[in-house]
mmCIF file of C-alpha atoms and ligand atoms in Angstrom:
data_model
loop_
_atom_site.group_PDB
_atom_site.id
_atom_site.type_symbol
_atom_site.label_atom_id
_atom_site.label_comp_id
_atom_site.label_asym_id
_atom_site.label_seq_id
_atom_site.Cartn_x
_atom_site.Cartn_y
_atom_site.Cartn_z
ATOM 1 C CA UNK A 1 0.000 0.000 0.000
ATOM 2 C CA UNK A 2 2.178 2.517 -1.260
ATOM 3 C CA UNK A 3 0.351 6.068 -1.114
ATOM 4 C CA UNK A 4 1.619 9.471 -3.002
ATOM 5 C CA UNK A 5 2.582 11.379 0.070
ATOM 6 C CA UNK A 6 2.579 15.326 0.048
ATOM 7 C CA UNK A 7 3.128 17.793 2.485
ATOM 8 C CA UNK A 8 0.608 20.704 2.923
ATOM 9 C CA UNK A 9 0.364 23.109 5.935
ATOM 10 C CA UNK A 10 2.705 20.826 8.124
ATOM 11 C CA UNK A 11 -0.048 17.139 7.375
ATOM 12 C CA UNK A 12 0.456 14.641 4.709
ATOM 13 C CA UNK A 13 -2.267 13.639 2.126
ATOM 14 C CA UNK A 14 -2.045 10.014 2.309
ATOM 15 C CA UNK A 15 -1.617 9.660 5.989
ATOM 16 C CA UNK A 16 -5.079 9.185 8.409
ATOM 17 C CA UNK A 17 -5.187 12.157 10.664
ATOM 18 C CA UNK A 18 -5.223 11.865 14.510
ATOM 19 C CA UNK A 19 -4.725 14.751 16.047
ATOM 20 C CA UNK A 20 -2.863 14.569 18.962
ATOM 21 C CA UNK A 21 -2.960 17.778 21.975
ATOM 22 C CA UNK A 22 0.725 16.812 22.812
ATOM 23 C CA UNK A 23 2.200 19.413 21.046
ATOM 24 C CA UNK A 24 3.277 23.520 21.107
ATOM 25 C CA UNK A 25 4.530 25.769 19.252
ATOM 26 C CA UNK A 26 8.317 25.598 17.757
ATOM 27 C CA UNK A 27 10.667 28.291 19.127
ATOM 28 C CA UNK A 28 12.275 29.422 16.220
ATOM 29 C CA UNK A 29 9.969 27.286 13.320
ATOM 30 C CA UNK A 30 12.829 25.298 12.418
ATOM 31 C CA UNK A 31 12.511 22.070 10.768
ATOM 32 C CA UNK A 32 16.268 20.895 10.500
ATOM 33 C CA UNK A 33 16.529 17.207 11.749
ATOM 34 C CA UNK A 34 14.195 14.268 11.450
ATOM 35 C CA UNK A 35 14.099 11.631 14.134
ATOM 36 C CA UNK A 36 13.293 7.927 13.824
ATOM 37 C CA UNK A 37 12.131 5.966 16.310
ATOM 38 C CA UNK A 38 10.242 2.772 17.500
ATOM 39 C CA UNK A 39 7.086 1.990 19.500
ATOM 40 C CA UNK A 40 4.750 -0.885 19.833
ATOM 41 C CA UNK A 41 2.433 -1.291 22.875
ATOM 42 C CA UNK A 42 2.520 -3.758 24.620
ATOM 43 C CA UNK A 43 6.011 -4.184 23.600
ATOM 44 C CA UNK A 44 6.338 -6.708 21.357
ATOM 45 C CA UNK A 45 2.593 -6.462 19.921
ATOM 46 C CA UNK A 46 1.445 -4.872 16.909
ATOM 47 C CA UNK A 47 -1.677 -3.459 15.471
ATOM 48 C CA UNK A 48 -3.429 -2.517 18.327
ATOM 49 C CA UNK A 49 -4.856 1.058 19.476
ATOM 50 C CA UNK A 50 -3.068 1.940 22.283
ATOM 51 C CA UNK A 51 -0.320 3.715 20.230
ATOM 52 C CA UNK A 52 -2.818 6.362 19.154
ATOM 53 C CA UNK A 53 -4.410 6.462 22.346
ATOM 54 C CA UNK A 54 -0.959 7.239 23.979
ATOM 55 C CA UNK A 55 -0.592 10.096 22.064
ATOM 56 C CA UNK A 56 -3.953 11.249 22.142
ATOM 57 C CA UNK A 57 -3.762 11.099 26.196
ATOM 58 C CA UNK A 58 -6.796 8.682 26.524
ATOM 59 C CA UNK A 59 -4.452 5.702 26.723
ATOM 60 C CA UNK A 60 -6.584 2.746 28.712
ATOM 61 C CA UNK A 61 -4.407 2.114 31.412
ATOM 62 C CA UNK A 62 -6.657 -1.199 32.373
ATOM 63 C CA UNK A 63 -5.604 -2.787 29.160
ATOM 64 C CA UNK A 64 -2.367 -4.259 29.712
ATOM 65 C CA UNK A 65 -0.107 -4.583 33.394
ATOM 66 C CA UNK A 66 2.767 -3.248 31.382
ATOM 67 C CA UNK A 67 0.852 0.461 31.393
ATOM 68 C CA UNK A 68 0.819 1.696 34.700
ATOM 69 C CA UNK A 69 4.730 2.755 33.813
ATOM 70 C CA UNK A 70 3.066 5.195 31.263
ATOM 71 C CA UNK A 71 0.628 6.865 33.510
ATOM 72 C CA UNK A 72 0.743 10.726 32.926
ATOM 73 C CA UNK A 73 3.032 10.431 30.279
ATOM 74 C CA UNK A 74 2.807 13.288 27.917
ATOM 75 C CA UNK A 75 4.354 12.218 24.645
ATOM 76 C CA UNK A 76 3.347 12.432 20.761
ATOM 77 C CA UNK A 77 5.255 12.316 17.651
ATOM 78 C CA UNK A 78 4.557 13.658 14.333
ATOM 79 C CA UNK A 79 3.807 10.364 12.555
ATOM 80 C CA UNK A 80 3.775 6.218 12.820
ATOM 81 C CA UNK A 81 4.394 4.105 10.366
ATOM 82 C CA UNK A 82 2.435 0.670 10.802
ATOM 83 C CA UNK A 83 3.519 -3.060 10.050
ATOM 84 C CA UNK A 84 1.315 -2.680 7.133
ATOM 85 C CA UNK A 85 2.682 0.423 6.316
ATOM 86 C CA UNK A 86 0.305 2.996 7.277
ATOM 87 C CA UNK A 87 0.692 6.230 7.902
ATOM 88 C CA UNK A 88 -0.788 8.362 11.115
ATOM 89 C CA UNK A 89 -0.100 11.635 11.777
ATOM 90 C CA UNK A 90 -0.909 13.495 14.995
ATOM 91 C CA UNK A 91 0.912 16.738 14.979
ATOM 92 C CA UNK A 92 1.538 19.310 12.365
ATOM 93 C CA UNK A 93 5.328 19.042 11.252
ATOM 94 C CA UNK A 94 4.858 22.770 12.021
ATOM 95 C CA UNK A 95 4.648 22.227 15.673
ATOM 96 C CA UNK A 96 6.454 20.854 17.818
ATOM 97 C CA UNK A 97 5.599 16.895 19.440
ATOM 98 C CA UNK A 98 7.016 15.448 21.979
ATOM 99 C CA UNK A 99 8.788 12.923 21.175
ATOM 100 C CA UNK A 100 12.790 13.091 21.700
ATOM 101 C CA UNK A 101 12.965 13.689 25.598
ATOM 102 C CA UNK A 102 16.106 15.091 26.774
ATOM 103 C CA UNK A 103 18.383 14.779 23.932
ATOM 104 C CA UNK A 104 21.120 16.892 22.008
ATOM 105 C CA UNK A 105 22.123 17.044 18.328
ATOM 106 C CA UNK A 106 25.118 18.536 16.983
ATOM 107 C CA UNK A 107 25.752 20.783 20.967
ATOM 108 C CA UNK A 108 21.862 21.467 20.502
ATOM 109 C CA UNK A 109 19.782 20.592 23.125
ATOM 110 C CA UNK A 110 15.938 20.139 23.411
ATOM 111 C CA UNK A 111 15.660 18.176 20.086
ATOM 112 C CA UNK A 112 12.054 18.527 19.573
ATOM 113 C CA UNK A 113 12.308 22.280 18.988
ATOM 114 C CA UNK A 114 14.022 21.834 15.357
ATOM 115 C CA UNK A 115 12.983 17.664 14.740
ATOM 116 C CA UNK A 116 10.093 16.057 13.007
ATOM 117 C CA UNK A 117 9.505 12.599 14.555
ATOM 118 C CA UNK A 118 9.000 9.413 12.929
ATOM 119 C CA UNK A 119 7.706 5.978 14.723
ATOM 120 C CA UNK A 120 7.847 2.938 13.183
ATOM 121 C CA UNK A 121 5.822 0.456 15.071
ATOM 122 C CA UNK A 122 8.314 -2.148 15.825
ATOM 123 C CA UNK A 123 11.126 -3.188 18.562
ATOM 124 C CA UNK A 124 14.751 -3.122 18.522
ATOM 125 C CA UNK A 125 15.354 -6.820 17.112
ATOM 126 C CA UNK A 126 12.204 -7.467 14.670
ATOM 127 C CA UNK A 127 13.136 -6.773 10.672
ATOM 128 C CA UNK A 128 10.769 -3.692 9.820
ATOM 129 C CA UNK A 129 8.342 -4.765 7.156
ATOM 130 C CA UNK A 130 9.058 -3.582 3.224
ATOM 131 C CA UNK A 131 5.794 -1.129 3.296
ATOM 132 C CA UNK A 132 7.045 0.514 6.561
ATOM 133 C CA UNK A 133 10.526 1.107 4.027
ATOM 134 C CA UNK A 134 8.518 1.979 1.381
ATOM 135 C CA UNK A 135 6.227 4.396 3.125
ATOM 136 C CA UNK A 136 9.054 6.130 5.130
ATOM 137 C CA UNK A 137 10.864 6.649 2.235
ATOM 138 C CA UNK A 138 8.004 8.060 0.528
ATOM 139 C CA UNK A 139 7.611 10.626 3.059
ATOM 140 C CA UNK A 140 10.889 11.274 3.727
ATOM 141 C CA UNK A 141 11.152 12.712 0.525
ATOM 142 C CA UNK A 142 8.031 14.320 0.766
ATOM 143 C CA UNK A 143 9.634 16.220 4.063
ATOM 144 C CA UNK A 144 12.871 16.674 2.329
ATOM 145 C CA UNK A 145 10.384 18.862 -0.710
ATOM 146 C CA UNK A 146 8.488 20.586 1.959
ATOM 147 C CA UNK A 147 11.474 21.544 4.573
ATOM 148 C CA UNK A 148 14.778 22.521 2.669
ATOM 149 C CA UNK A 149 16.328 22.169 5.614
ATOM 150 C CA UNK A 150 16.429 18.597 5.320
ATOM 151 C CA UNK A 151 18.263 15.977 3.732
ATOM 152 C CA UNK A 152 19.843 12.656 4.066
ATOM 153 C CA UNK A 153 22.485 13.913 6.457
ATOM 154 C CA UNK A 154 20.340 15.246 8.514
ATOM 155 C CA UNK A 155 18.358 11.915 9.822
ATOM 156 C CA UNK A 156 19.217 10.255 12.820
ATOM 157 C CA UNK A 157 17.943 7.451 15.200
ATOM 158 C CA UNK A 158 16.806 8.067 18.681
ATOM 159 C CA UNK A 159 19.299 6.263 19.930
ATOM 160 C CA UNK A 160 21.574 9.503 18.583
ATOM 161 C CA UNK A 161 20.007 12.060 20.336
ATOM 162 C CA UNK A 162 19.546 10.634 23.561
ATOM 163 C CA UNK A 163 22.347 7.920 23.958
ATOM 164 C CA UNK A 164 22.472 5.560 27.189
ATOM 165 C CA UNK A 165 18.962 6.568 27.233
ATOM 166 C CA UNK A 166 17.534 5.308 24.232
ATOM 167 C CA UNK A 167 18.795 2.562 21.617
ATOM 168 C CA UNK A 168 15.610 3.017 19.121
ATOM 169 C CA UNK A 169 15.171 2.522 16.618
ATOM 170 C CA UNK A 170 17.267 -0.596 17.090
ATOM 171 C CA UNK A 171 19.579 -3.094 15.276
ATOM 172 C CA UNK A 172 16.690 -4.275 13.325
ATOM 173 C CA UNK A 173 16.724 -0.602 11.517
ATOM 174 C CA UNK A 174 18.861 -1.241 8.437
ATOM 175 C CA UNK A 175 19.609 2.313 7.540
ATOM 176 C CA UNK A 176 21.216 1.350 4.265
ATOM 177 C CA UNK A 177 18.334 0.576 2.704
ATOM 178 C CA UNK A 178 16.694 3.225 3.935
ATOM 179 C CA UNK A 179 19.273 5.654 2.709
ATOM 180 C CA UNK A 180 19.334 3.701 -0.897
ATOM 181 C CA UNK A 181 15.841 5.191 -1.109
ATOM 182 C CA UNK A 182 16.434 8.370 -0.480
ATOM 183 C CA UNK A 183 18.841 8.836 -3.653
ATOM 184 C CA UNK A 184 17.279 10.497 -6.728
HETATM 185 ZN ZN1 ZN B 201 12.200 6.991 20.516
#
């Protein structure tokens, strides 16, 4: 299910829209550095809701033992990419989510000022599926026409930003591949 991504007023055509209130403005509206990460909920378990209930705040805390660590939590990320390959967004790539933490790029700190943030439902050691590849490539280069700011060099993993803090998105990221997409 590869859809023809495009970037207008910060949300993608092609990706289903749930809006997330986890999210302000950007200091300086800079769009220099785009994150990729991991999620799944509970770990290890895919294609559930509780992903976009996280993010939307209304997570069901009942559902699974493994939830009472996320209690409170106030986190959101621009967009998740599912097994399948499809696309949610919850912020505007114009604002700001929440989704790096404490982290530094480059002697920058407070990541999420300057990053769009991409989840790919998955874990550290399970091989992403060829439409999550397909569809973050897509709209990779949809960002990349949208924010000039951004380019292959300037993509990192969690793990980057926040290091001895987070390892996402993981071994099972091949970044090659990725990056062999991203050529013209
Ligand atoms: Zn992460």
């Amino acid at each position: 299910m590869v859809n023809d991504i495009r970037l207008v007023d910060g949300w993608a055509n092609g990706a289903r829209l749930c809006a997330s209130p986890h999210f302000n403005q950007r200091p300086d509206n800079e769009v220099s550095l785009l994150v990729i990460h991991n999620i799944s909920l509970p770990a290890g378990q895919f294609g559930l809701p509780y992903i976009d209930q996280l993010f939307q705040g209304c997570l069901d805390i009942d559902a699974d033992s493994s939830f009472c660590d996320l209690v409170g939590l106030t986190v959101s990320a621009h967009f998740l990419i599912r097994r399948d390959g499809e696309v949610v967004q919850y912020v505007s790539c114009d604002d700001r989510a929440w989704h790096a933490g404490v982290s530094s790029y480059q002697g920058r700190e407070g990541c999420n000022d300057f990053a769009i943030g991409i989840e790919l439902e998955g874990t550290d050691d399970l091989a992403y599926s060829d439409a999550q590849y397909q569809q973050l490539q897509q709209l990779t280069l949809a960002l990349f026409e949208a924010y000039p700011m951004l380019n292959t060099d300037s993509i990192v993993g969690h793990c980057d930003i926040a290091p001895g803090r987070k390892t996402d998105p993981g071994e099972s990221f091949d970044w090659q591949r990725y990056k062999r997409g991203l050529r013209p």
